[in-house]
CSV table of C-alpha atoms in Angstrom, one decimal:
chain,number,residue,atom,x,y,z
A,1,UNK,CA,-31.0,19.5,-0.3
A,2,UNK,CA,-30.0,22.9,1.0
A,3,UNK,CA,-26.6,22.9,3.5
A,4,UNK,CA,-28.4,25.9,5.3
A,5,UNK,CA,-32.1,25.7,6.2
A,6,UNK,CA,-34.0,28.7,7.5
A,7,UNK,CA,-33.3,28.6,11.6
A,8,UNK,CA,-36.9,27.4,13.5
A,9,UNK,CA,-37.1,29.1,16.6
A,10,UNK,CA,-36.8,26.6,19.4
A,11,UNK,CA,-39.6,25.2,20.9
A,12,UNK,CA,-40.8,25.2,24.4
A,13,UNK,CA,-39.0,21.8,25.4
A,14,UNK,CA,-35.7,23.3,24.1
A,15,UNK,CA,-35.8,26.7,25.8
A,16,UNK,CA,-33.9,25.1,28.9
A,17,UNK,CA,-31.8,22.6,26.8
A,18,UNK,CA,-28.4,25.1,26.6
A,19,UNK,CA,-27.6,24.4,30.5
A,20,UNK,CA,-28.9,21.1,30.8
A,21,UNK,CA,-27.2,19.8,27.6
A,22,UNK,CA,-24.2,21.4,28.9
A,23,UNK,CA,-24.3,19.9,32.5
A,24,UNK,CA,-25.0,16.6,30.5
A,25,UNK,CA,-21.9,16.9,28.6
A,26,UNK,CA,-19.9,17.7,31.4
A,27,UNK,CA,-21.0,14.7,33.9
A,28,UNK,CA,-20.8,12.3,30.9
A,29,UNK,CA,-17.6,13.7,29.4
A,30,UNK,CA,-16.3,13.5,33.1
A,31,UNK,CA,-17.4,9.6,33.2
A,32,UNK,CA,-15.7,8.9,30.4
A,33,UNK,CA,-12.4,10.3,30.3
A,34,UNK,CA,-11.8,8.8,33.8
A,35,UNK,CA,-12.5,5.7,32.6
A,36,UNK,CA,-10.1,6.3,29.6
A,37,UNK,CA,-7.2,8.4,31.9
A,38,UNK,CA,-7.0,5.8,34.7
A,39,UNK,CA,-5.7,3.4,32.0
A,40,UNK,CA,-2.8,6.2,31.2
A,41,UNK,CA,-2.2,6.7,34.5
A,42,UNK,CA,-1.9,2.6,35.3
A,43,UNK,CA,0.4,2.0,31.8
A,44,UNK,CA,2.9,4.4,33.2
A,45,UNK,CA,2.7,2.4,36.7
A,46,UNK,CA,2.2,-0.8,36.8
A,47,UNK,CA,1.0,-2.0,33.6
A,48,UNK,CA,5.0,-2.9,32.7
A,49,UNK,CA,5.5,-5.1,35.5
A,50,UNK,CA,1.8,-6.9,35.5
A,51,UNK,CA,1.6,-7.8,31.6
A,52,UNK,CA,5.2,-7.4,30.4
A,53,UNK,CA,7.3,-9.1,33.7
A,54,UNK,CA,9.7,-10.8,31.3
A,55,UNK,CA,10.9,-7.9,29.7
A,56,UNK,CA,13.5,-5.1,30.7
A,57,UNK,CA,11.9,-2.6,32.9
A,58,UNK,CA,12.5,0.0,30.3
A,59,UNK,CA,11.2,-2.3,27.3
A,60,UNK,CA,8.1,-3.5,29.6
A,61,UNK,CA,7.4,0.6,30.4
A,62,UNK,CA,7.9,1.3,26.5
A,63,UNK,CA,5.2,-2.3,25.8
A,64,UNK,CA,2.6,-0.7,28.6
A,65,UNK,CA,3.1,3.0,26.7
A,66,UNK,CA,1.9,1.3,23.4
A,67,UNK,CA,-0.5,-0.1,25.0
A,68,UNK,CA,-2.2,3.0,25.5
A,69,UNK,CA,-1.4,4.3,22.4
A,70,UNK,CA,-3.5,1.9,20.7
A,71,UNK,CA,-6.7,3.2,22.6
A,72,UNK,CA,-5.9,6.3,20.3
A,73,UNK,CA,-4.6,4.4,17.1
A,74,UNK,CA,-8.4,3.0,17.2
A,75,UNK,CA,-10.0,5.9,17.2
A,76,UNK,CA,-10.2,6.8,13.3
A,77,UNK,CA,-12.3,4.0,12.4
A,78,UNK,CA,-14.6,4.5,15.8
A,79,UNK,CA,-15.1,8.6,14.0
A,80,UNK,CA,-16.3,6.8,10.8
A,81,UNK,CA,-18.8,4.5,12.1
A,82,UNK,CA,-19.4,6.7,15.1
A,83,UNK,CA,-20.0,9.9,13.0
A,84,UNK,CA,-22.1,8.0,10.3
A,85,UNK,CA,-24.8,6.7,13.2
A,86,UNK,CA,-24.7,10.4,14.9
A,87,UNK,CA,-25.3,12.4,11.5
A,88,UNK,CA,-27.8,9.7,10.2
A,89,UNK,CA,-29.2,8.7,13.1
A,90,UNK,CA,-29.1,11.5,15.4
A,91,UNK,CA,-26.4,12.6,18.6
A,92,UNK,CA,-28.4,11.2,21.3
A,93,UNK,CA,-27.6,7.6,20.0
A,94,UNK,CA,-23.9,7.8,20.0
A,95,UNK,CA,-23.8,9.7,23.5
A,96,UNK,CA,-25.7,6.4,25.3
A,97,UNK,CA,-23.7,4.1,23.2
A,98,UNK,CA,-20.0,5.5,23.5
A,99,UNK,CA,-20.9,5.6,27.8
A,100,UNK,CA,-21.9,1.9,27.9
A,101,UNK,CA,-19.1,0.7,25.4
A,102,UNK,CA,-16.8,2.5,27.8
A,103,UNK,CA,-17.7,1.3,31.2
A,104,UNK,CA,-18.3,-2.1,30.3
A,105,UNK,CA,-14.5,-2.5,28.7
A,106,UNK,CA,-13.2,-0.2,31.5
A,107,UNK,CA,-14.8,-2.8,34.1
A,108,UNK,CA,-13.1,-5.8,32.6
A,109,UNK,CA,-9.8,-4.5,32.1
A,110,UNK,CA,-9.9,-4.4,36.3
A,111,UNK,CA,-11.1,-8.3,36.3
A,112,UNK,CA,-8.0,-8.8,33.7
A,113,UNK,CA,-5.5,-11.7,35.3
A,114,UNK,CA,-1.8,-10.6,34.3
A,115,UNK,CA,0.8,-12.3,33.0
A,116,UNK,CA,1.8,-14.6,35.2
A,117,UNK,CA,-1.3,-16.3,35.3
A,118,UNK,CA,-2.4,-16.5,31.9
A,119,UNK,CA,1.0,-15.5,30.3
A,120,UNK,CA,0.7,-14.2,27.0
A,121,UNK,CA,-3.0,-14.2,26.8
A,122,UNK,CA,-2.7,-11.3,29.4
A,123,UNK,CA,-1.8,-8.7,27.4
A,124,UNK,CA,-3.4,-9.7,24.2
A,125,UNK,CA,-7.1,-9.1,26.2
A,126,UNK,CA,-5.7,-5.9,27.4
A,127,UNK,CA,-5.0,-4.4,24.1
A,128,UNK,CA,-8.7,-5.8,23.2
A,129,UNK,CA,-10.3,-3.7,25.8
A,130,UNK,CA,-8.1,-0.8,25.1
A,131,UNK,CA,-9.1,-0.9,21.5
A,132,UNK,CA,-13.0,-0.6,22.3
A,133,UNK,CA,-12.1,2.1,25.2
A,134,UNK,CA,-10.9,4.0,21.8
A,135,UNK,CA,-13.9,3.3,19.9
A,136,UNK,CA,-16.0,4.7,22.6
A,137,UNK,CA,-13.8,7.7,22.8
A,138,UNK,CA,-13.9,8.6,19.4
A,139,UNK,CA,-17.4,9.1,19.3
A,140,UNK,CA,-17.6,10.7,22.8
A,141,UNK,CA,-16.3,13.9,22.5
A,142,UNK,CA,-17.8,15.2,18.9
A,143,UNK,CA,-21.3,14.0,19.8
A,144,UNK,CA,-21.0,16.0,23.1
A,145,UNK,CA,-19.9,18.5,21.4
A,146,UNK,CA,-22.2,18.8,18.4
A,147,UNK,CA,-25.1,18.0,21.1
A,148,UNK,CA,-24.1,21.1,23.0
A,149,UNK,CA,-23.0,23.5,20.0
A,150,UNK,CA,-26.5,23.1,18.4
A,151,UNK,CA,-28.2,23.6,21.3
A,152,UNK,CA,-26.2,27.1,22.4
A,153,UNK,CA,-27.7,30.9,21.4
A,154,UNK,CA,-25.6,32.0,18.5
A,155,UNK,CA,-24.1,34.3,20.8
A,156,UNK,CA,-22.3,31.5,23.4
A,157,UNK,CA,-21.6,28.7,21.5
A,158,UNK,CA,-18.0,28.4,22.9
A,159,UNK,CA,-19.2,29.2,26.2
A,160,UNK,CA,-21.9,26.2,26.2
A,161,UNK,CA,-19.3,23.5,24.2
A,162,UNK,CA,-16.2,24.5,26.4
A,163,UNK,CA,-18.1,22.6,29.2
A,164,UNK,CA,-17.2,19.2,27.9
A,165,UNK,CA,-13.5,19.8,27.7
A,166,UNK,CA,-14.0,21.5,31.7
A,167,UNK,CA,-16.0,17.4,31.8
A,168,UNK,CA,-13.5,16.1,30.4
A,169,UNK,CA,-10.6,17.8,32.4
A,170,UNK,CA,-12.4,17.0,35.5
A,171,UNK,CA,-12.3,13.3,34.5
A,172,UNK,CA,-8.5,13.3,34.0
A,173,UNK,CA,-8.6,14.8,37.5
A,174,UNK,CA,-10.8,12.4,39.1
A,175,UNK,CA,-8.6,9.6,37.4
A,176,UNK,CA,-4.9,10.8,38.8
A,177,UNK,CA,-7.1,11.7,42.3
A,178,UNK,CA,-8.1,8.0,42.1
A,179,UNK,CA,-4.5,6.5,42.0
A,180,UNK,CA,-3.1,8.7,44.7
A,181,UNK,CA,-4.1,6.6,47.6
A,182,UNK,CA,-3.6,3.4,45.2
A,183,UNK,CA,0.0,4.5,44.2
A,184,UNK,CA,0.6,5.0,47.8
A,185,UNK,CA,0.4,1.3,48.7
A,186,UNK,CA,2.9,-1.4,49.6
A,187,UNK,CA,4.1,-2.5,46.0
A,188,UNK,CA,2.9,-6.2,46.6
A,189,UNK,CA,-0.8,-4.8,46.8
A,190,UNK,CA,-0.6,-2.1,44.5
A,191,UNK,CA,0.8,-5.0,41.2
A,192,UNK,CA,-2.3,-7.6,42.8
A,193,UNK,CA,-5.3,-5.4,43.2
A,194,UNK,CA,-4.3,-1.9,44.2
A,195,UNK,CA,-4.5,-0.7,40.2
A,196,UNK,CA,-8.0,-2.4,39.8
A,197,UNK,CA,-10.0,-0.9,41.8
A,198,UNK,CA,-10.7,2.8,40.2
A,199,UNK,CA,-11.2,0.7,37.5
A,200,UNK,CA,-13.7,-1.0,39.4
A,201,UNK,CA,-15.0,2.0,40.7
A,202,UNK,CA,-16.2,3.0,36.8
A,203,UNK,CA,-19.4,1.0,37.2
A,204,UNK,CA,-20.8,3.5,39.8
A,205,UNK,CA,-20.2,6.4,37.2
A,206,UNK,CA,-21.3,4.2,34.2
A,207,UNK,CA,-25.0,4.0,35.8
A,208,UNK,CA,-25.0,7.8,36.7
A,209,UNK,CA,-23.9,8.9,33.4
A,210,UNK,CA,-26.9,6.3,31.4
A,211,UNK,CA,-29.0,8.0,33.7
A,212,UNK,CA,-28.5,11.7,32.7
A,213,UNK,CA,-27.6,11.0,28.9
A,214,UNK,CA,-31.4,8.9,28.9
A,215,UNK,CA,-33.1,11.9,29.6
A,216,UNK,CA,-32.0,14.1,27.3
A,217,UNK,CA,-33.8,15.8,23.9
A,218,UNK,CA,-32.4,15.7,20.8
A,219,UNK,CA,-31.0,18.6,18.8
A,220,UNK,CA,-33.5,20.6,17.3
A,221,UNK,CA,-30.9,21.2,14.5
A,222,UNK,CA,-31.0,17.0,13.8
A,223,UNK,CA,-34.9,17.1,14.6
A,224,UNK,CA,-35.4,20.0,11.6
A,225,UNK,CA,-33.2,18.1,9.2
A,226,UNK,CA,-34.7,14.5,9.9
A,227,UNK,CA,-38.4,15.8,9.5
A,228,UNK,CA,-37.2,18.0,6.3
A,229,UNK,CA,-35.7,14.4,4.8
A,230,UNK,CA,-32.2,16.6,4.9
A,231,UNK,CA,-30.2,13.9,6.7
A,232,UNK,CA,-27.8,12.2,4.2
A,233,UNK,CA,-27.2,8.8,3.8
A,234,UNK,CA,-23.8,8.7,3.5
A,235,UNK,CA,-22.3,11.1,5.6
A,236,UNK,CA,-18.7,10.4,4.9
A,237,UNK,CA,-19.2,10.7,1.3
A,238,UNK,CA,-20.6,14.1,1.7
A,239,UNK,CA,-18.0,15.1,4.3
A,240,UNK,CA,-15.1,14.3,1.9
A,241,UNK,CA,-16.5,15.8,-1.5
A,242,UNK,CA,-17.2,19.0,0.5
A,243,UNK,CA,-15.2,19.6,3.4
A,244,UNK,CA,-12.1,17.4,3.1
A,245,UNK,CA,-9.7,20.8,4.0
A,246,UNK,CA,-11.1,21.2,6.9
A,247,UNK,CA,-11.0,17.6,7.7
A,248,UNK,CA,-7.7,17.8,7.1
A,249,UNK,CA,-7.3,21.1,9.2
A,250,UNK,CA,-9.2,19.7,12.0
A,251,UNK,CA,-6.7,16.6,12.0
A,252,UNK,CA,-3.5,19.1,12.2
A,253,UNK,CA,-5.1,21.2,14.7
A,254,UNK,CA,-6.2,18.2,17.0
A,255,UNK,CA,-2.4,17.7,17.2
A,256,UNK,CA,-2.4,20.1,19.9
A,257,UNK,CA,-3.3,17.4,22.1
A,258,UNK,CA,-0.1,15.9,22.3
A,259,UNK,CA,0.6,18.7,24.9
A,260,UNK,CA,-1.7,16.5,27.3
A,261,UNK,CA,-0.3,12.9,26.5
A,262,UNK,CA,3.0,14.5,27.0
A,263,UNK,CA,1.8,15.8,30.6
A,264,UNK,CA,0.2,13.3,31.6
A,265,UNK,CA,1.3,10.1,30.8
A,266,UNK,CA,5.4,10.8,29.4
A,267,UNK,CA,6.4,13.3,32.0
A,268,UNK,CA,4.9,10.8,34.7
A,269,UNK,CA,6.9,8.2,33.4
A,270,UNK,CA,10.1,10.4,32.7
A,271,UNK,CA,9.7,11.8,36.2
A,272,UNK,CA,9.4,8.1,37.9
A,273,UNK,CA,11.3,5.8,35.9
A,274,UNK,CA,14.4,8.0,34.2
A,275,UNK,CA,14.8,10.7,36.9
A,276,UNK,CA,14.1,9.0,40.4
A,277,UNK,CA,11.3,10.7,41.3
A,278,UNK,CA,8.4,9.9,43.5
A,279,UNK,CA,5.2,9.1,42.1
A,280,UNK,CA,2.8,10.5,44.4
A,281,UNK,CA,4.1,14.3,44.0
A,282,UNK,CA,4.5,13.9,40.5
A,283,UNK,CA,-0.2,12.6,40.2
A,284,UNK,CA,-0.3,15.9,42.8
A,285,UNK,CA,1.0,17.8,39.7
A,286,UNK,CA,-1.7,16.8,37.1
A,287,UNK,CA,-4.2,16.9,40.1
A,288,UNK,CA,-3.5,20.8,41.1
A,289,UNK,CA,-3.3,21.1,37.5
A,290,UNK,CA,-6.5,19.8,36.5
A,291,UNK,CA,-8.4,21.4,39.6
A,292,UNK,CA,-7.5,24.9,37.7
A,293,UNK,CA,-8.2,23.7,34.8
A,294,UNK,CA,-12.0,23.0,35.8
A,295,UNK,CA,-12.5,26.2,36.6
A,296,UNK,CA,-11.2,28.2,34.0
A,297,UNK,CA,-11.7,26.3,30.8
A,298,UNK,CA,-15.7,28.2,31.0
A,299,UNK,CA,-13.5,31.0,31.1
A,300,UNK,CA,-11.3,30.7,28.1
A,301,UNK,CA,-14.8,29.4,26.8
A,302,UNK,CA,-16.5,33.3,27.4
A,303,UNK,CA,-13.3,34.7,26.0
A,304,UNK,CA,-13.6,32.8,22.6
A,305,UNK,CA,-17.0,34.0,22.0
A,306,UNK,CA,-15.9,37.6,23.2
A,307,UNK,CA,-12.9,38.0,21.0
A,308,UNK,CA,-12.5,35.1,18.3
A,309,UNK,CA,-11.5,31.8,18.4
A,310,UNK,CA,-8.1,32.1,16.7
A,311,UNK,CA,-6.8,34.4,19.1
A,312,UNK,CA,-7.8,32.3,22.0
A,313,UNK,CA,-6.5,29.3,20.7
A,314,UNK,CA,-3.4,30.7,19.2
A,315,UNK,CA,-2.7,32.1,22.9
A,316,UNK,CA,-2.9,28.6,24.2
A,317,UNK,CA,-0.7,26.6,21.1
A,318,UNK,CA,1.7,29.3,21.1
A,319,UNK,CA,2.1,29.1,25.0
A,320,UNK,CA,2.6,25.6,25.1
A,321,UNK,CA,5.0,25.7,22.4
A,322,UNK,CA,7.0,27.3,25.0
A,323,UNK,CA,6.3,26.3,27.9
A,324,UNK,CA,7.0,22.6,27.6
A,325,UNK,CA,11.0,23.2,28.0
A,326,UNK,CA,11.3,24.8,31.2
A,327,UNK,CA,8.4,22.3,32.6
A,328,UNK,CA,10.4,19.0,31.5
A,329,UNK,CA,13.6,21.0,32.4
A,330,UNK,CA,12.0,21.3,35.9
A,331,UNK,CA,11.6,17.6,36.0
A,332,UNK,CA,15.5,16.6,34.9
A,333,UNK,CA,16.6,18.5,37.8
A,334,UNK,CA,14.1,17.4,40.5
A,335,UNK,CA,12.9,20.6,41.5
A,336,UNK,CA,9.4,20.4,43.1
A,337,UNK,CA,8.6,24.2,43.5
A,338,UNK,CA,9.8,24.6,39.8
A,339,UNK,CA,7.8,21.5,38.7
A,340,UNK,CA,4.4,22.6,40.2
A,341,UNK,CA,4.9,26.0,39.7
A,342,UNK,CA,5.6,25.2,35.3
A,343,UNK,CA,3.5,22.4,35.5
A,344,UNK,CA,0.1,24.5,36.7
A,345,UNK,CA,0.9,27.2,34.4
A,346,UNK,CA,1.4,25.2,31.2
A,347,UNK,CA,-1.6,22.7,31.7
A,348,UNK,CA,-4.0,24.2,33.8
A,349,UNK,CA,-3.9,27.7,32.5
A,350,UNK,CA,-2.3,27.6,29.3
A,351,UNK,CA,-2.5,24.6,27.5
A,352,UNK,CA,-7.2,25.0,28.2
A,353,UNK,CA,-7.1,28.3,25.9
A,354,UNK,CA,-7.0,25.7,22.9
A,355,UNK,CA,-8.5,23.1,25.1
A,356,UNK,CA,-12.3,25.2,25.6
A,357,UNK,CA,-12.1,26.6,22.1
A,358,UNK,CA,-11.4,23.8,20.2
A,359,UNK,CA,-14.9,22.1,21.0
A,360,UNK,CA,-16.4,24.9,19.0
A,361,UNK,CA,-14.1,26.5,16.5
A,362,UNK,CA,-14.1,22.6,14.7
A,363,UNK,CA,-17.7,21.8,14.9
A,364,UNK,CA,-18.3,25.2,13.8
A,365,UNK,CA,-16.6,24.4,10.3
A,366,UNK,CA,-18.6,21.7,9.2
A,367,UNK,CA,-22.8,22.0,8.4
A,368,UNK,CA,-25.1,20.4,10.2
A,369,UNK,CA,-25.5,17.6,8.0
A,370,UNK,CA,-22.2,16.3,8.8
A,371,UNK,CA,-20.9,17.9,11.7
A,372,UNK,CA,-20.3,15.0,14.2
A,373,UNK,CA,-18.6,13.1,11.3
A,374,UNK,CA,-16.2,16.0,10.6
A,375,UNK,CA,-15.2,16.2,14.1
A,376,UNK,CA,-15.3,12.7,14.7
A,377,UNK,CA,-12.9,11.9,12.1
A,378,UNK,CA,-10.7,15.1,12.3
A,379,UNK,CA,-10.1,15.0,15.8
A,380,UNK,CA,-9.4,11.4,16.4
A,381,UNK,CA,-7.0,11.0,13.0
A,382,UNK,CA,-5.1,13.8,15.2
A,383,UNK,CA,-5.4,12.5,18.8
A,384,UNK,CA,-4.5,8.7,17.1
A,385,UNK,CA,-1.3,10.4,16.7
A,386,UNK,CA,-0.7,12.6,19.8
A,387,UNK,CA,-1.4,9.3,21.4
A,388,UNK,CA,0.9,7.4,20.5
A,389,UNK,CA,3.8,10.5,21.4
A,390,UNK,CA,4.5,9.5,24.9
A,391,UNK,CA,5.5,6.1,23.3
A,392,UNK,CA,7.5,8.0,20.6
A,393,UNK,CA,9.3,10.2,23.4
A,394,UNK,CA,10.6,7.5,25.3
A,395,UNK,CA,12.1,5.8,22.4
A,396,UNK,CA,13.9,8.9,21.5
A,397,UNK,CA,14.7,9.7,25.1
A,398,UNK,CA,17.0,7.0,26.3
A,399,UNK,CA,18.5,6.6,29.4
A,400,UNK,CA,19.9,10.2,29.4
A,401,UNK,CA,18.5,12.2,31.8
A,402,UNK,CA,19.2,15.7,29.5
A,403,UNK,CA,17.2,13.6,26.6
A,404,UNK,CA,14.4,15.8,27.6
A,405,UNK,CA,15.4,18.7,25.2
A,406,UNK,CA,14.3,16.3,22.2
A,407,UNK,CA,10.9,15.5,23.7
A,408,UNK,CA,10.3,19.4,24.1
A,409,UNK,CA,11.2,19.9,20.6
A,410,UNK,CA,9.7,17.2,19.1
A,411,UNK,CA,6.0,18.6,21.2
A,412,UNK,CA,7.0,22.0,20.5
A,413,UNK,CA,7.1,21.1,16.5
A,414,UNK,CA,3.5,19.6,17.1
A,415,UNK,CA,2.2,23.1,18.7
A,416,UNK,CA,3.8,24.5,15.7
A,417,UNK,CA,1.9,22.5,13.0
A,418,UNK,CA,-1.3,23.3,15.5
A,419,UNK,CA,-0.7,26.7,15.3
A,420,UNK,CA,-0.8,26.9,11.2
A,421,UNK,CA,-3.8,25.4,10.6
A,422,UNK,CA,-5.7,27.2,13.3
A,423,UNK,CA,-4.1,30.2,11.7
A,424,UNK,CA,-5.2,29.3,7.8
A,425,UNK,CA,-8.6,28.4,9.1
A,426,UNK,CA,-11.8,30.8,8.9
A,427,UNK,CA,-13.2,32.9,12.1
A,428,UNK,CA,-16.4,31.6,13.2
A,429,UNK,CA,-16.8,33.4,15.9
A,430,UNK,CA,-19.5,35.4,14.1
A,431,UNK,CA,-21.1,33.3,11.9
A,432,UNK,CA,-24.9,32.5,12.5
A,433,UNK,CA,-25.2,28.6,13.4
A,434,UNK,CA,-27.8,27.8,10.4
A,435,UNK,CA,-24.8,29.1,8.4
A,436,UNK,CA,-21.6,27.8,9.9
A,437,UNK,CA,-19.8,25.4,7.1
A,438,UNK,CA,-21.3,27.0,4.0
A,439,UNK,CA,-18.7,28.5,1.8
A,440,UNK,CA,-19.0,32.2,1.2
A,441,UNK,CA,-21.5,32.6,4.1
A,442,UNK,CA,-21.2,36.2,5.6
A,443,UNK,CA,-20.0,36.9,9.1
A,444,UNK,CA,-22.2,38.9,11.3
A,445,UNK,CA,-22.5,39.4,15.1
A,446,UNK,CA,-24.1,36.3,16.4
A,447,UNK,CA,-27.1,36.8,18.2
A,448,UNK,CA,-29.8,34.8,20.6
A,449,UNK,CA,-30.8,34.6,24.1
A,450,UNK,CA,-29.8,32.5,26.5
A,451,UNK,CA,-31.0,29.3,27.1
């Protein structure tokens, strides 16, 4: 079978589907990264002293860290199962199933009893749950984003897939919004039931999500290839034999989100635990940073399409290559203006250059045929490891309040191996969709009305 079948023009139920795919994405990307951020925010917390009580507070923050690490560390086998049923089966499938999977696991880690009622049992049913909330994530975000890419004119395909990383941005928001008023409790409430209710709250955006994500149409790119017979069988074994460089690029690129565990869940914990300060300023940071990042990641998104996606992206892993030292420097001296000030500009303006363009610029190197698996698999082999970096940085840190520099190096080294591969990797920007992933295929201006 051909990797590049003639382009159909789209039908009259897919002439609206650009915007409401890209809403959909958004809402359900928004769903279910606050269901997967609240548990960040909560390990860096509380988790310590509600499943790990017996250890050192340092050891019990370092246990809770992991924790959340392994949400990530399952990720690479939730891309190969999740990216066979989404090339094979079609995008739709995965998008229903990844939202359910999600709430339901998010729900019961908010029922969990902690250590000191079931003792060790505690935290063995927490990793449990964590592991499926990274099964559900690893599907998530590639069949949002394939959903959305082969649903976008030529012309704004970054524009149209930046809007599940602005979803997705907005959920991390939501999810540090959520724990203000929580982390702002007495400490007997917030270590009983303070933490459990936004995860509680999930439920309520669970049924809202299943509700949108029902009513949506499938690709017409998956529709073509499934009435054609062009959908392969085995995926995987197609991805490998043909695009396994670009896996591999997609996997080094994807390190780029170590930049956000590093924000969000180390600096919170270095900020709190090493250098004395208060929480609730240091959720106001990701919160003010998150709000801009909403906003302009559509932005960043338009510029992609306008000028490339290397050069976008480039300006964002470049940036935060930089940035990261005088932000955690900000932090080991307790200055707030500094620390809002560095801490907007790096995350919320900076750091979503890569954030909106990445969404396209992988999907776009893969064929239809096995584009969610390629993404699937690249990106969450990458994030597996960015996940598990906040743990990594306070093992290196110590107790040493100038430790910091190592964390900023060690990040900064990440942003560096980010930036080669995006570097070595082919424009896209201008490659028609029915030819993106086939080898040799020319690049011309990208063309197509808007949906």
């Amino acid at each position: 079978m051909s990797d590049h079948p003639a382009p159909q023009p789209p039908g009259p139920a897919h002439r609206g589907a650009p915007r409401k795919t890209a809403v959909a994405a958004w809402i359900g990307s928004a769903l279910e990264y606050y269901d997967f951020f609240i548990y960040g925010t909560a390990a860096a917390l509380v988790f310590g002293r509600v499943f790990f009580p017996e250890s050192h507070p340092a050891t019990g923050t370092l246990l809770a860290l992991a924790t959340f690490g392994v949400g990530y560390a399952a990720r690479p086998l939730g891309a190969v199962i999740l990216g066979h049923v989404g090339d094979r089966f079609g995008r739709k499938k995965v998008l229903v199933f990844t939202l359910l999977l999600m709430g339901a696991s998010t729900f019961l880690v908010g029922c969990l009893p902690g250590y000191e009622t079931i003792g060790i049992a505690a935290p063995i049913l927490l990793v449990t749950l964590r592991l499926l909330q990274g099964l559900s994530a690893a599907g998530e975000q590639a069949s949002a984003n394939s959903m959305s890419l082969e649903h976008a004119p030529a012309h704004r395909r970054a524009f149209f897939t930046s809007w599940t990383l602005s979803g997705t941005q907005a959920g991390q928001l939501i999810a540090t919004a959520a724990f203000l008023p929580v982390a702002a409790l007495p400490e007997e409430a917030l270590l009983s039931w303070g933490w459990r209710v936004p995860f509680w709250a999930s439920v309520i955006m669970v049924v809202v999500g299943y509700v949108i994500r029902r009513r949506l149409d499938e690709t017409p790119v998956f529709e073509d290839a499934a009435r054609s017979g062009d959908v392969v069988k085995l995926p995987l074994a197609v991805l490998l034999r043909d695009h396994w460089a670009d896996v591999l690029r997609v996997v080094c690129a994807a390190l780029i989100a170590s930049v956000s565990t590093i924000f969000t869940v180390y600096a919170l914990t270095y900020a709190v635990n090493t250098v004395g300060l208060e929480r609730t300023p240091m959720l106001w940071v990701g919160v003010a940073a998150n709000i801009l990042a909403v906003a302009l990641i559509p932005l960043w998104g338009i510029a992609a399409d306008r000028y490339g996606r290397k050069p976008v992206f480039l300006t964002g892993s470049i940036g935060c290559g930089i940035l990261i030292f005088p932000y955690l420097w900000a932090i080991s001296i307790g200055n707030w203006a500094l620390v809002f000030g560095l801490g907007i500009l790096l995350f919320g303006l900076v750091y979503q250059a890569a954030n909106a363009t990445w969404p396209s610029f992988y999907g776009e190197m893969f064929t239809a045929r096995v584009r969610l698996s390629g993404m699937a698999i690249g990106t969450q082999i990458g994030f597996a490891i960015s996940g598990f970096l906040p743990t990594i940085a306070v093992a290196i840190e110590g107790a040493d309040k100038g430790a910091w520099v190592r964390v900023a190096v060690f990040t900064a080294v990440m942003c560096l191996v980010n930036a080669i591969a995006v570097a070595t990797a082919r424009e896209t920007a201008k490659v028609p969709t029915e030819l993106l992933g086939v080898k040799g295929a020319p690049a011309r201006a990208a063309s197509g009305a808007a949906g």
